[in-house]
GROMACS .gro file of C-alpha atoms in nm:
model
  151
    1MET     CA    1  14.965   9.155   7.419
    2ASN     CA    2  15.337   9.177   7.478
    3ASN     CA    3  15.495   8.996   7.760
    4LEU     CA    4  15.800   9.132   7.938
    5ILE     CA    5  16.075   8.942   8.127
    6ILE     CA    6  16.180   9.116   8.422
    7GLU     CA    7  16.482   9.036   8.670
    8THR     CA    8  16.384   8.987   9.042
    9LEU     CA    9  16.591   8.913   9.335
   10SER     CA   10  16.338   8.676   9.483
   11TRP     CA   11  16.224   8.473   9.184
   12GLY     CA   12  16.495   8.528   8.915
   13LYS     CA   13  16.345   8.604   8.579
   14LEU     CA   14  15.976   8.663   8.575
   15GLU     CA   15  15.731   8.700   8.282
   16VAL     CA   16  15.480   8.967   8.322
   17ASN     CA   17  15.217   9.095   8.084
   18GLU     CA   18  15.110   9.440   8.005
   19GLU     CA   19  14.808   9.406   8.232
   20GLN     CA   20  15.036   9.383   8.537
   21LEU     CA   21  15.247   9.694   8.453
   22TYR     CA   22  15.172  10.026   8.623
   23HIS     CA   23  15.344  10.357   8.571
   24PHE     CA   24  15.414  10.589   8.866
   25PRO     CA   25  15.468  10.921   8.710
   26LYS     CA   26  15.624  11.053   9.039
   27GLY     CA   27  15.782  10.721   9.138
   28LEU     CA   28  15.746  10.632   9.513
   29PRO     CA   29  15.856  10.823   9.821
   30GLY     CA   30  16.235  10.773   9.846
   31PHE     CA   31  16.249  10.616   9.492
   32ASP     CA   32  16.147  10.905   9.257
   33GLU     CA   33  16.347  10.767   8.974
   34GLU     CA   34  16.153  10.431   8.990
   35THR     CA   35  15.845  10.489   8.776
   36ASP     CA   36  15.758  10.146   8.627
   37PHE     CA   37  15.654   9.858   8.831
   38ALA     CA   38  15.486   9.518   8.787
   39LEU     CA   39  15.201   9.417   9.021
   40ILE     CA   40  15.247   9.057   9.090
   41ALA     CA   41  14.978   8.863   9.278
   42MET     CA   42  15.065   8.582   9.512
   43ALA     CA   43  14.812   8.310   9.437
   44GLU     CA   44  14.560   8.222   9.715
   45THR     CA   45  14.677   8.513   9.938
   46PRO     CA   46  14.585   8.868   9.997
   47PHE     CA   47  14.938   8.974   9.904
   48TRP     CA   48  15.092   9.132   9.608
   49TYR     CA   49  15.443   9.225   9.508
   50LEU     CA   50  15.519   9.557   9.344
   51GLN     CA   51  15.844   9.485   9.159
   52SER     CA   52  16.049   9.757   8.999
   53ILE     CA   53  16.097   9.684   8.636
   54ARG     CA   54  16.439   9.858   8.632
   55SER     CA   55  16.596   9.754   8.968
   56LYS     CA   56  16.559   9.395   9.045
   57GLY     CA   57  16.639   9.462   9.405
   58LEU     CA   58  16.358   9.685   9.453
   59SER     CA   59  16.009   9.542   9.547
   60PHE     CA   60  15.743   9.603   9.800
   61LEU     CA   61  15.520   9.362   9.958
   62LEU     CA   62  15.160   9.487   9.934
   63GLY     CA   63  14.829   9.375  10.101
   64ASP     CA   64  14.472   9.430  10.050
   65PRO     CA   65  14.391   9.663  10.346
   66PHE     CA   66  14.028   9.563  10.340
   67VAL     CA   67  14.113   9.208  10.423
   68PHE     CA   68  14.310   9.306  10.749
   69TYR     CA   69  14.091   9.608  10.834
   70PRO     CA   70  13.745   9.573  10.689
   71SER     CA   71  13.643   9.905  10.824
   72TYR     CA   72  13.935  10.083  10.640
   73GLU     CA   73  13.808  10.377  10.434
   74PHE     CA   74  13.939  10.716  10.303
   75GLU     CA   75  13.827  10.972  10.060
   76LEU     CA   76  14.039  10.990   9.749
   77PRO     CA   77  14.114  11.366   9.695
   78ASP     CA   78  13.968  11.482   9.366
   79ASP     CA   79  14.308  11.608   9.240
   80GLU     CA   80  14.462  11.271   9.301
   81ALA     CA   81  14.174  11.093   9.143
   82GLU     CA   82  14.220  11.337   8.835
   83GLU     CA   83  14.592  11.282   8.831
   84LEU     CA   84  14.564  10.922   8.810
   85GLY     CA   85  14.270  10.938   8.554
   86ILE     CA   86  14.048  10.735   8.788
   87ASP     CA   87  13.665  10.748   8.700
   88ASN     CA   88  13.529  10.458   8.905
   89GLU     CA   89  13.763  10.180   8.904
   90VAL     CA   90  14.044  10.185   9.159
   91ILE     CA   91  14.268   9.922   9.334
   92VAL     CA   92  14.397  10.016   9.685
   93ARG     CA   93  14.691   9.835   9.831
   94CYS     CA   94  14.903   9.913  10.122
   95VAL     CA   95  15.280   9.859  10.192
   96ILE     CA   96  15.355   9.575  10.431
   97THR     CA   97  15.660   9.547  10.645
   98LEU     CA   98  15.727   9.187  10.735
   99LYS     CA   99  15.915   9.104  11.046
  100GLU     CA  100  16.064   8.771  11.151
  101GLU     CA  101  15.799   8.736  11.401
  102ALA     CA  102  15.481   8.749  11.209
  103GLU     CA  103  15.277   8.929  11.476
  104GLN     CA  104  15.517   9.223  11.465
  105SER     CA  105  15.465   9.277  11.093
  106THR     CA  106  15.283   9.600  10.999
  107ILE     CA  107  15.068   9.756  10.718
  108ASN     CA  108  15.098  10.120  10.627
  109LEU     CA  109  14.741  10.243  10.619
  110LEU     CA  110  14.842  10.611  10.620
  111ALA     CA  111  14.988  10.610  10.279
  112PRO     CA  112  14.801  10.362  10.056
  113ILE     CA  113  14.915  10.275   9.690
  114VAL     CA  114  14.636  10.373   9.466
  115LEU     CA  115  14.617  10.206   9.130
  116ASN     CA  116  14.408  10.276   8.816
  117PRO     CA  117  14.349   9.940   8.669
  118VAL     CA  118  14.227  10.100   8.346
  119GLY     CA  119  14.490  10.361   8.271
  120HIS     CA  120  14.761  10.149   8.461
  121SER     CA  121  14.892  10.448   8.659
  122GLY     CA  122  14.961  10.456   9.023
  123LYS     CA  123  15.075  10.666   9.322
  124GLN     CA  124  15.145  10.638   9.683
  125ILE     CA  125  14.916  10.883   9.852
  126VAL     CA  126  14.954  11.023  10.212
  127LEU     CA  127  14.614  11.071  10.378
  128HIS     CA  128  14.656  11.396  10.563
  129LYS     CA  129  14.323  11.393  10.758
  130ALA     CA  130  14.297  11.026  10.833
  131PRO     CA  131  14.314  10.850  11.165
  132TYR     CA  132  14.570  10.599  11.031
  133HIS     CA  133  14.939  10.565  11.077
  134THR     CA  134  15.234  10.390  10.894
  135LYS     CA  135  15.265  10.092  11.127
  136HIS     CA  136  14.925   9.912  11.201
  137SER     CA  137  14.960   9.564  11.317
  138LEU     CA  138  14.900   9.316  11.038
  139LEU     CA  139  14.745   9.067  11.261
  140GLN     CA  140  14.564   9.296  11.503
  141GLU     CA  141  14.201   9.218  11.385
  142GLN     CA  142  14.279   8.847  11.365
  143PRO     CA  143  14.128   8.633  11.655
  144VAL     CA  144  14.359   8.443  11.884
  145ILE     CA  145  14.351   8.081  11.797
  146ASP     CA  146  14.184   7.878  12.074
  147GLY     CA  147  14.295   8.124  12.344
  148LYS     CA  148  14.662   7.999  12.354
  149ASP     CA  149  14.949   8.213  12.256
  150GLY     CA  150  15.162   7.918  12.180
  151GLY     CA  151  15.441   8.058  12.417
   0.00000   0.00000   0.00000
């Protein structure tokens, strides 16, 4: 297995292996030219980074939507599944927008990033008939700690 050293803004040089590499044939919306990314897990958290292999300044914070929204579900359209070569194994991550105040951070449930862990392909898919939108509160389903807001 070959390892690859990639340049990142946040962590300098990072070593990634082939298992972490995903090819997005159509890029990501707004970044059509960026087709190759490394999926970097952040240990002990439900977060990942999707880091462009070509552009060290381009990375996306991803979260496991099912951690934040256990009832999250959608039907993966057949043509999308086919395009990604997905049989039954699939990884779903959603883009997170972090704000300085954590409670204002949001997760994009409308356009999940769907990954094929076998064929290592990926795509951001917009769910047309879903009840979701692009800015769900990341902390919405979390209970308030002991009833105080700390204010």
